[in-house]
Amino acid sequence: MQRIGVFVCWCGSNIAATVDVHAVAEAARHEPGVVFSTDYQYMCSQAGQNMIIEAVKEHHLTGLVICSCSPRMHEATFRKTAANAGINPYMVEIANIREQCSWVHKDMAAGTEKAIILAKAAIAKVHLNTALTPGESKVTKRALVIGGGIAGIQTALDIAEAGFPVDIVEKEPTIGGKMAQLDKTFPTLDCAACILTPKMVDAAQNENIRIISYAQVEEVGGFVGNFHVKIRKKARFVNEDVCTGCGLCTEKCPQKKVPNAFNLNMDNHRAIYIPFAQAVPKVAVIDPNYCTMLKTGKCGVCAKVCTAGAIDYKQQDQIIEEEYGAIVAATGYNPISVEKFDEFAYSQSKDVITSLEFERLTNAAGPTAGKLLRPSDGEHPHTIVFVQCVGSRCAANAAKGKEYCSKICCMYTAKHAMLVRDKYPDTDVYVFYIDVRTPGKNFDEFYRRAVEEYGVHYIKGMVGKITPENGKLKVQGSDLIADKQLHIDADLVVLAAAIEPDKSARPLATMLTASMDTNDFFTEAHPKLRPVESPTAGIFLSGTCQGPKDIPETVSQASAAAAKVIGLLSKNTLKGNPCVAQSDEWMCNGCSSCANVCPYGAITYENKEFRMPDRSTKVRRIAKVNPAVCQGCGACTVACPSGAMDLNGFKNNQIMAEVDAICK
Amino acid sequence: MEQNKMASLNTQILRMSGVNPRKCMRCGKCSGTCPAYDEMEYHPHQFVHMVETGDIASLLQSESIYKCLSCFACVERCPRGVEPAKLIEAIRSLKTRPVGQNHITPDEIPALLDEDLPQQAIVSALRKYMK
Amino acid sequence: MMKVSYFPGCTLKTKAKQLDIYARACAEVLGVTLEELPDWQCCGGVFNTSKDEIATKLSAVRALSAAGKAGQPLVSICSACHNVLKQTNAAMQNDSEFASHVNHYITQTGQGQMAPYHGETTVLHYLELLRDVIGFDKVKSCVKYPLTGKKIGAYYGCLLLRPSSVMAMDDPENPQILEEFIRAIGAEPVIYAMRNECCGGYMTLEEKSLAQKKSTAVLDNASSAGADLLVTACPLCKYNLDKNGQNPLPVVYFTELLAEALGIKEA
């Protein structure tokens, strides 16, 4: 018979305001096996924990029931307390009388009644608890970073700096991501390339970093500390080890009409190309959809001009398999397609562009060599209208757009407007805004400078319709302060399109069993206290894949994620979760139902010889659970038709005891 | 007394239109898109704001309620799904329903006709402007 | 020969006979008979969005219910009729309070008594009939005199597309159905931004200057984009563009062009 102690927490007024904690402690006292019961203001405090330790010693307790907050909050705390008191940590049960009771009830009587029932259920369960000891698994001291934008680069650099090897998997032929496409960066206006490309080079030269570009993660297996990952490296038809990046092939290739994705298709490159001058790795790549040689077998110009002999038309996709201890998602974002918002005429006029296209149009390495020229006729625009919040802040049930604020648009629009006025003072610049949101160090000051020093016209209101006509863009919008409908004949319109997670994030999340929100942003383990970790152990989050962020914030989060990874990789072994499945070999009939539902591949079968009651022997096929791989999800226990499969810490008889206690 | 009446009218407008003016984030896109803006004393975003704050009396007296073309551009383009046109329609219905409040009467029609004018225009105007 | 129920509406019986006559004739050629509903009544021209507005929507419900009884989709051509029918049908489906009021009226004993109705009938615009039932490929294959070289602007106006959550015919900001139609009859569509803006509608009665301003803006925009001709499905749009628009760009009903292309009407 267990000797059980019950400890009821007030949680200040969180629990005590709607649950009569004395009554709960009193009711628990009369349950079978309970030899001690008390309540206290903050059970998780040092004083509260000491009280538990004292009680264990004084009353020789063998099992503890803590009536408090959710086990997600403090189960680990109280397990440690139990260990300090000298009893097995798994002899602790939590009755959640806060989140599932006091917070959802308003009526004291009802809340108290429910708290008592929850306490009784936990007491019934702890009677059947047994001491459990977690197994240990080794940690593979190598990290995988998925995505090679500024977030992925920073995370990889920090991990590598700490002495651990890191692989960056990047789906494009070069790392650099969105930041490589930007012109200047707010609020300091330093050039994006000038601060990014040294980091790209650092990554390439760091001996702990391996860049696997033009590649995608295809399969993820294993668990924290021991992930097994399959990566497909797409054929680029150029031998990476041989190509010197001289670029001769990209000038001689006769296929000149390939849309240049790096410049957002505003100009063309050849069928063999290097995305941009500072690409890392600086290696050419052939686009098989356009290459005449790959399509028809006739051409071969690039191979002829390549003095290094790097061209390989027969190159195949390559599969790389590797073990990792930790995985970081850094998959980034894209602007949404604004074609659904065609009241702004994006699909009707070349002179209606997105902000990212504007970045390329002002970038010295862009399609206009940095001169701001209208895409339609190459003329200098004299009136420019910026429209904010295109597709951001839409109603949840709206047919198009995103519900969230994209966060970066206010600042980059202020930057664009300021740069235009600085470089082309003869240009009138209007910004239609709903709210100007500029929290951040030196951010509001930056926006005010755009208005006060550079004379950008900020108009509180939204554009309703844009009509391309006779070479102009007739912008119709509201000026809510002046109480007017404005009509502006613009030469160029720039839409601040909402941003959304990259499309590769959703399938990746499925592979990682990492959770996502309805917008396909990765969910963090705790929105405030664990913002760079996924709830799935060993998976970390870096940059905009977790939510909209600017560069300073992305870099901070990237380093934070790296710190978490370093913490994990510094350990030689990890304690596993002892609450894993176990099969009763006498009851198992080897039907394979459990293995079929196991998402972790933790169940195997073996033939075992059994001594039967009549002293004969018989060989039977039985299930075996690998406790290092099992994550304790319990799917097998439900699937098992004979009741052989059970989950430690959540055994069927424990659950039934809880149910019985509740229904009594 | 007068205040109570207005409060009840407000409730009625919300019920008739099915519009929740609190959803408005004051972006002004409705007024930016409205083709009848220049004819109106109060503009679509102001309708929403005035109903939210309970200033129904001014709206009922304003000619603006007859200027809405029911083109639904504001409904379509509102990022928050507020549907200002439905609000304006409810206020107009409320105004024209009591006896003697028709904005147009059948006697006035003949003077407005020309030989090409489709019936549709007359029927629509009558539906919009009178009980 | 497939049969559909047909709601012509009052304007198609008087000022817009071309719209009606050619629509029927073309449909016959394309294998569909438009069966005019017996005893249809005027739709009212506009759908009053007030939820407690019942009586003015009854004629639409009667038409919808009659088509349902015949087991046929209800086709209309006039944008206004189509808008009223479609919005009324949606209200009968989704607004149970409204539907119960309406059913209270129409199921009462006496003249015009009907079975309760809950929006079961499919409402199609003639253009949807062409696109989704007949198919523009079939239309194309039936064209005898393609309008090759003609640059035609589609004028949607408001009522065909909005509110898109109910009308659900096409993308409300970048519609394609009329452009696909124009291509099917061998002409070249001209995209212009004002194609889904209001012509001024019934405001022509009270505020002619507004209708003039709006119609002229549409026509100017279309001609600047290079259109030789506009097509519309709405008699009131056509009236406003023709009479109030200060621009000589011709406007015709889309059914007239279809009839020309199919060889039913002399060009």
JSON list of C-alpha atoms in Angstrom, two decimals, chain B:
[
{"chain": "B", "resi": 1, "resn": "MET", "atom": "CA", "xyz": [-36.50, 59.52, -24.61]},
{"chain": "B", "resi": 2, "resn": "GLU", "atom": "CA", "xyz": [-34.92, 60.71, -27.84]},
{"chain": "B", "resi": 3, "resn": "GLN", "atom": "CA", "xyz": [-31.75, 58.88, -26.85]},
{"chain": "B", "resi": 4, "resn": "ASN", "atom": "CA", "xyz": [-33.65, 55.64, -26.28]},
{"chain": "B", "resi": 5, "resn": "LYS", "atom": "CA", "xyz": [-35.27, 55.93, -29.67]},
{"chain": "B", "resi": 6, "resn": "MET", "atom": "CA", "xyz": [-31.92, 56.39, -31.35]},
{"chain": "B", "resi": 7, "resn": "ALA", "atom": "CA", "xyz": [-30.44, 53.45, -29.49]},
{"chain": "B", "resi": 8, "resn": "SER", "atom": "CA", "xyz": [-33.27, 51.26, -30.66]},
{"chain": "B", "resi": 9, "resn": "LEU", "atom": "CA", "xyz": [-32.89, 52.52, -34.23]},
{"chain": "B", "resi": 10, "resn": "ASN", "atom": "CA", "xyz": [-29.23, 51.66, -34.03]},
{"chain": "B", "resi": 11, "resn": "THR", "atom": "CA", "xyz": [-29.98, 48.12, -32.90]},
{"chain": "B", "resi": 12, "resn": "GLN", "atom": "CA", "xyz": [-32.46, 47.84, -35.72]},
{"chain": "B", "resi": 13, "resn": "ILE", "atom": "CA", "xyz": [-29.89, 48.96, -38.29]},
{"chain": "B", "resi": 14, "resn": "LEU", "atom": "CA", "xyz": [-27.38, 46.42, -37.04]},
{"chain": "B", "resi": 15, "resn": "ARG", "atom": "CA", "xyz": [-29.97, 43.67, -37.21]},
{"chain": "B", "resi": 16, "resn": "MET", "atom": "CA", "xyz": [-31.28, 44.60, -40.65]},
{"chain": "B", "resi": 17, "resn": "SER", "atom": "CA", "xyz": [-27.82, 44.93, -42.17]},
{"chain": "B", "resi": 18, "resn": "GLY", "atom": "CA", "xyz": [-26.07, 42.13, -40.32]},
{"chain": "B", "resi": 19, "resn": "VAL", "atom": "CA", "xyz": [-23.08, 44.47, -40.16]},
{"chain": "B", "resi": 20, "resn": "ASN", "atom": "CA", "xyz": [-20.79, 44.71, -37.15]},
{"chain": "B", "resi": 21, "resn": "PRO", "atom": "CA", "xyz": [-19.20, 48.19, -37.36]},
{"chain": "B", "resi": 22, "resn": "ARG", "atom": "CA", "xyz": [-16.67, 47.24, -34.68]},
{"chain": "B", "resi": 23, "resn": "LYS", "atom": "CA", "xyz": [-14.87, 45.16, -37.27]},
{"chain": "B", "resi": 24, "resn": "CYS", "atom": "CA", "xyz": [-13.82, 48.40, -39.01]},
{"chain": "B", "resi": 25, "resn": "MET", "atom": "CA", "xyz": [-10.08, 49.20, -38.65]},
{"chain": "B", "resi": 26, "resn": "ARG", "atom": "CA", "xyz": [-10.49, 52.71, -40.10]},
{"chain": "B", "resi": 27, "resn": "CYS", "atom": "CA", "xyz": [-8.45, 52.17, -43.23]},
{"chain": "B", "resi": 28, "resn": "GLY", "atom": "CA", "xyz": [-10.80, 54.14, -45.45]},
{"chain": "B", "resi": 29, "resn": "LYS", "atom": "CA", "xyz": [-10.58, 51.74, -48.39]},
{"chain": "B", "resi": 30, "resn": "CYS", "atom": "CA", "xyz": [-14.39, 51.88, -48.77]},
{"chain": "B", "resi": 31, "resn": "SER", "atom": "CA", "xyz": [-14.25, 55.62, -49.24]},
{"chain": "B", "resi": 32, "resn": "GLY", "atom": "CA", "xyz": [-11.20, 55.27, -51.42]},
{"chain": "B", "resi": 33, "resn": "THR", "atom": "CA", "xyz": [-13.11, 53.00, -53.76]},
{"chain": "B", "resi": 34, "resn": "CYS", "atom": "CA", "xyz": [-16.60, 54.57, -53.67]},
{"chain": "B", "resi": 35, "resn": "PRO", "atom": "CA", "xyz": [-17.74, 55.84, -57.08]},
{"chain": "B", "resi": 36, "resn": "ALA", "atom": "CA", "xyz": [-20.34, 58.16, -55.52]},
{"chain": "B", "resi": 37, "resn": "TYR", "atom": "CA", "xyz": [-17.95, 59.70, -52.99]},
{"chain": "B", "resi": 38, "resn": "ASP", "atom": "CA", "xyz": [-18.15, 63.21, -54.36]},
{"chain": "B", "resi": 39, "resn": "GLU", "atom": "CA", "xyz": [-21.94, 63.24, -54.19]},
{"chain": "B", "resi": 40, "resn": "MET", "atom": "CA", "xyz": [-22.00, 62.32, -50.53]},
{"chain": "B", "resi": 41, "resn": "GLU", "atom": "CA", "xyz": [-21.97, 64.49, -47.44]},
{"chain": "B", "resi": 42, "resn": "TYR", "atom": "CA", "xyz": [-21.10, 61.48, -45.27]},
{"chain": "B", "resi": 43, "resn": "HIS", "atom": "CA", "xyz": [-18.84, 58.90, -46.83]},
{"chain": "B", "resi": 44, "resn": "PRO", "atom": "CA", "xyz": [-18.88, 55.12, -46.47]},
{"chain": "B", "resi": 45, "resn": "HIS", "atom": "CA", "xyz": [-16.29, 54.97, -43.67]},
{"chain": "B", "resi": 46, "resn": "GLN", "atom": "CA", "xyz": [-18.20, 57.68, -41.83]},
{"chain": "B", "resi": 47, "resn": "PHE", "atom": "CA", "xyz": [-21.45, 55.70, -42.09]},
{"chain": "B", "resi": 48, "resn": "VAL", "atom": "CA", "xyz": [-19.69, 52.86, -40.31]},
{"chain": "B", "resi": 49, "resn": "HIS", "atom": "CA", "xyz": [-18.21, 55.13, -37.67]},
{"chain": "B", "resi": 50, "resn": "MET", "atom": "CA", "xyz": [-21.46, 57.03, -37.09]},
{"chain": "B", "resi": 51, "resn": "VAL", "atom": "CA", "xyz": [-23.45, 53.85, -36.64]},
{"chain": "B", "resi": 52, "resn": "GLU", "atom": "CA", "xyz": [-20.81, 52.59, -34.24]},
{"chain": "B", "resi": 53, "resn": "THR", "atom": "CA", "xyz": [-20.99, 55.76, -32.17]},
{"chain": "B", "resi": 54, "resn": "GLY", "atom": "CA", "xyz": [-24.79, 55.95, -32.44]},
{"chain": "B", "resi": 55, "resn": "ASP", "atom": "CA", "xyz": [-25.09, 59.13, -34.52]},
{"chain": "B", "resi": 56, "resn": "ILE", "atom": "CA", "xyz": [-28.08, 57.85, -36.49]},
{"chain": "B", "resi": 57, "resn": "ALA", "atom": "CA", "xyz": [-30.04, 61.10, -36.52]},
{"chain": "B", "resi": 58, "resn": "SER", "atom": "CA", "xyz": [-27.55, 62.88, -38.80]},
{"chain": "B", "resi": 59, "resn": "LEU", "atom": "CA", "xyz": [-27.50, 59.96, -41.20]},
{"chain": "B", "resi": 60, "resn": "LEU", "atom": "CA", "xyz": [-31.28, 59.74, -41.43]},
{"chain": "B", "resi": 61, "resn": "GLN", "atom": "CA", "xyz": [-31.43, 63.41, -42.37]},
{"chain": "B", "resi": 62, "resn": "SER", "atom": "CA", "xyz": [-28.63, 63.25, -44.89]},
{"chain": "B", "resi": 63, "resn": "GLU", "atom": "CA", "xyz": [-29.12, 63.03, -48.65]},
{"chain": "B", "resi": 64, "resn": "SER", "atom": "CA", "xyz": [-26.07, 60.75, -48.67]},
{"chain": "B", "resi": 65, "resn": "ILE", "atom": "CA", "xyz": [-28.22, 57.69, -48.07]},
{"chain": "B", "resi": 66, "resn": "TYR", "atom": "CA", "xyz": [-29.69, 58.12, -51.57]},
{"chain": "B", "resi": 67, "resn": "LYS", "atom": "CA", "xyz": [-26.34, 58.48, -53.28]},
{"chain": "B", "resi": 68, "resn": "CYS", "atom": "CA", "xyz": [-25.05, 54.96, -52.75]},
{"chain": "B", "resi": 69, "resn": "LEU", "atom": "CA", "xyz": [-25.10, 53.14, -56.10]},
{"chain": "B", "resi": 70, "resn": "SER", "atom": "CA", "xyz": [-25.21, 49.69, -54.48]},
{"chain": "B", "resi": 71, "resn": "CYS", "atom": "CA", "xyz": [-22.24, 48.77, -56.65]},
{"chain": "B", "resi": 72, "resn": "PHE", "atom": "CA", "xyz": [-20.79, 46.74, -53.75]},
{"chain": "B", "resi": 73, "resn": "ALA", "atom": "CA", "xyz": [-17.24, 47.87, -54.42]},
{"chain": "B", "resi": 74, "resn": "CYS", "atom": "CA", "xyz": [-16.86, 48.79, -50.74]},
{"chain": "B", "resi": 75, "resn": "VAL", "atom": "CA", "xyz": [-18.22, 45.40, -49.68]},
{"chain": "B", "resi": 76, "resn": "GLU", "atom": "CA", "xyz": [-15.87, 43.60, -52.03]},
{"chain": "B", "resi": 77, "resn": "ARG", "atom": "CA", "xyz": [-12.73, 45.54, -51.17]},
{"chain": "B", "resi": 78, "resn": "CYS", "atom": "CA", "xyz": [-13.09, 46.02, -47.41]},
{"chain": "B", "resi": 79, "resn": "PRO", "atom": "CA", "xyz": [-10.21, 44.05, -45.88]},
{"chain": "B", "resi": 80, "resn": "ARG", "atom": "CA", "xyz": [-12.16, 43.45, -42.69]},
{"chain": "B", "resi": 81, "resn": "GLY", "atom": "CA", "xyz": [-15.47, 42.31, -44.23]},
{"chain": "B", "resi": 82, "resn": "VAL", "atom": "CA", "xyz": [-17.47, 45.23, -42.80]},
{"chain": "B", "resi": 83, "resn": "GLU", "atom": "CA", "xyz": [-19.88, 45.66, -45.76]},
{"chain": "B", "resi": 84, "resn": "PRO", "atom": "CA", "xyz": [-20.67, 49.39, -45.59]},
{"chain": "B", "resi": 85, "resn": "ALA", "atom": "CA", "xyz": [-23.20, 49.24, -48.46]},
{"chain": "B", "resi": 86, "resn": "LYS", "atom": "CA", "xyz": [-25.42, 46.97, -46.41]},
{"chain": "B", "resi": 87, "resn": "LEU", "atom": "CA", "xyz": [-25.35, 49.48, -43.58]},
{"chain": "B", "resi": 88, "resn": "ILE", "atom": "CA", "xyz": [-26.35, 52.30, -45.91]},
{"chain": "B", "resi": 89, "resn": "GLU", "atom": "CA", "xyz": [-29.15, 50.19, -47.36]},
{"chain": "B", "resi": 90, "resn": "ALA", "atom": "CA", "xyz": [-30.51, 49.47, -43.89]},
{"chain": "B", "resi": 91, "resn": "ILE", "atom": "CA", "xyz": [-30.53, 53.16, -42.98]},
{"chain": "B", "resi": 92, "resn": "ARG", "atom": "CA", "xyz": [-32.22, 54.04, -46.27]},
{"chain": "B", "resi": 93, "resn": "SER", "atom": "CA", "xyz": [-34.86, 51.34, -45.73]},
{"chain": "B", "resi": 94, "resn": "LEU", "atom": "CA", "xyz": [-35.46, 52.62, -42.23]},
{"chain": "B", "resi": 95, "resn": "LYS", "atom": "CA", "xyz": [-35.91, 56.14, -43.55]},
{"chain": "B", "resi": 96, "resn": "THR", "atom": "CA", "xyz": [-38.29, 55.38, -46.43]},
{"chain": "B", "resi": 97, "resn": "ARG", "atom": "CA", "xyz": [-40.50, 52.82, -44.70]},
{"chain": "B", "resi": 98, "resn": "PRO", "atom": "CA", "xyz": [-42.72, 55.16, -42.62]},
{"chain": "B", "resi": 99, "resn": "VAL", "atom": "CA", "xyz": [-45.70, 56.70, -44.43]},
{"chain": "B", "resi": 100, "resn": "GLY", "atom": "CA", "xyz": [-44.89, 59.81, -46.42]},
{"chain": "B", "resi": 101, "resn": "GLN", "atom": "CA", "xyz": [-41.13, 59.34, -46.42]},
{"chain": "B", "resi": 102, "resn": "ASN", "atom": "CA", "xyz": [-40.66, 58.23, -50.03]},
{"chain": "B", "resi": 103, "resn": "HIS", "atom": "CA", "xyz": [-37.70, 59.89, -51.65]},
{"chain": "B", "resi": 104, "resn": "ILE", "atom": "CA", "xyz": [-39.27, 59.58, -55.08]},
{"chain": "B", "resi": 105, "resn": "THR", "atom": "CA", "xyz": [-42.91, 59.15, -56.08]},
{"chain": "B", "resi": 106, "resn": "PRO", "atom": "CA", "xyz": [-44.39, 57.59, -59.21]},
{"chain": "B", "resi": 107, "resn": "ASP", "atom": "CA", "xyz": [-45.70, 61.03, -60.29]},
{"chain": "B", "resi": 108, "resn": "GLU", "atom": "CA", "xyz": [-42.17, 62.30, -60.67]},
{"chain": "B", "resi": 109, "resn": "ILE", "atom": "CA", "xyz": [-41.14, 59.47, -62.98]},
{"chain": "B", "resi": 110, "resn": "PRO", "atom": "CA", "xyz": [-42.61, 60.51, -66.37]},
{"chain": "B", "resi": 111, "resn": "ALA", "atom": "CA", "xyz": [-40.58, 63.71, -66.42]},
{"chain": "B", "resi": 112, "resn": "LEU", "atom": "CA", "xyz": [-37.40, 61.70, -65.99]},
{"chain": "B", "resi": 113, "resn": "LEU", "atom": "CA", "xyz": [-38.00, 59.25, -68.83]},
{"chain": "B", "resi": 114, "resn": "ASP", "atom": "CA", "xyz": [-36.51, 59.12, -72.27]},
{"chain": "B", "resi": 115, "resn": "GLU", "atom": "CA", "xyz": [-37.30, 56.59, -74.94]},
{"chain": "B", "resi": 116, "resn": "ASP", "atom": "CA", "xyz": [-34.23, 54.44, -74.35]},
{"chain": "B", "resi": 117, "resn": "LEU", "atom": "CA", "xyz": [-34.33, 54.31, -70.59]},
{"chain": "B", "resi": 118, "resn": "PRO", "atom": "CA", "xyz": [-34.70, 50.68, -69.57]},
{"chain": "B", "resi": 119, "resn": "GLN", "atom": "CA", "xyz": [-37.46, 49.69, -67.16]},
{"chain": "B", "resi": 120, "resn": "GLN", "atom": "CA", "xyz": [-34.80, 48.29, -64.94]},
{"chain": "B", "resi": 121, "resn": "ALA", "atom": "CA", "xyz": [-33.66, 51.82, -64.05]},
{"chain": "B", "resi": 122, "resn": "ILE", "atom": "CA", "xyz": [-37.13, 52.93, -63.00]},
{"chain": "B", "resi": 123, "resn": "VAL", "atom": "CA", "xyz": [-37.87, 49.78, -61.04]},
{"chain": "B", "resi": 124, "resn": "SER", "atom": "CA", "xyz": [-34.51, 49.97, -59.30]},
{"chain": "B", "resi": 125, "resn": "ALA", "atom": "CA", "xyz": [-34.93, 53.62, -58.39]},
{"chain": "B", "resi": 126, "resn": "LEU", "atom": "CA", "xyz": [-38.39, 52.97, -56.99]},
{"chain": "B", "resi": 127, "resn": "ARG", "atom": "CA", "xyz": [-37.09, 50.05, -54.96]},
{"chain": "B", "resi": 128, "resn": "LYS", "atom": "CA", "xyz": [-34.24, 52.10, -53.61]},
{"chain": "B", "resi": 129, "resn": "TYR", "atom": "CA", "xyz": [-36.15, 55.28, -52.94]},
{"chain": "B", "resi": 130, "resn": "MET", "atom": "CA", "xyz": [-39.63, 54.39, -51.78]},
{"chain": "B", "resi": 131, "resn": "LYS", "atom": "CA", "xyz": [-41.50, 51.95, -49.66]}
]
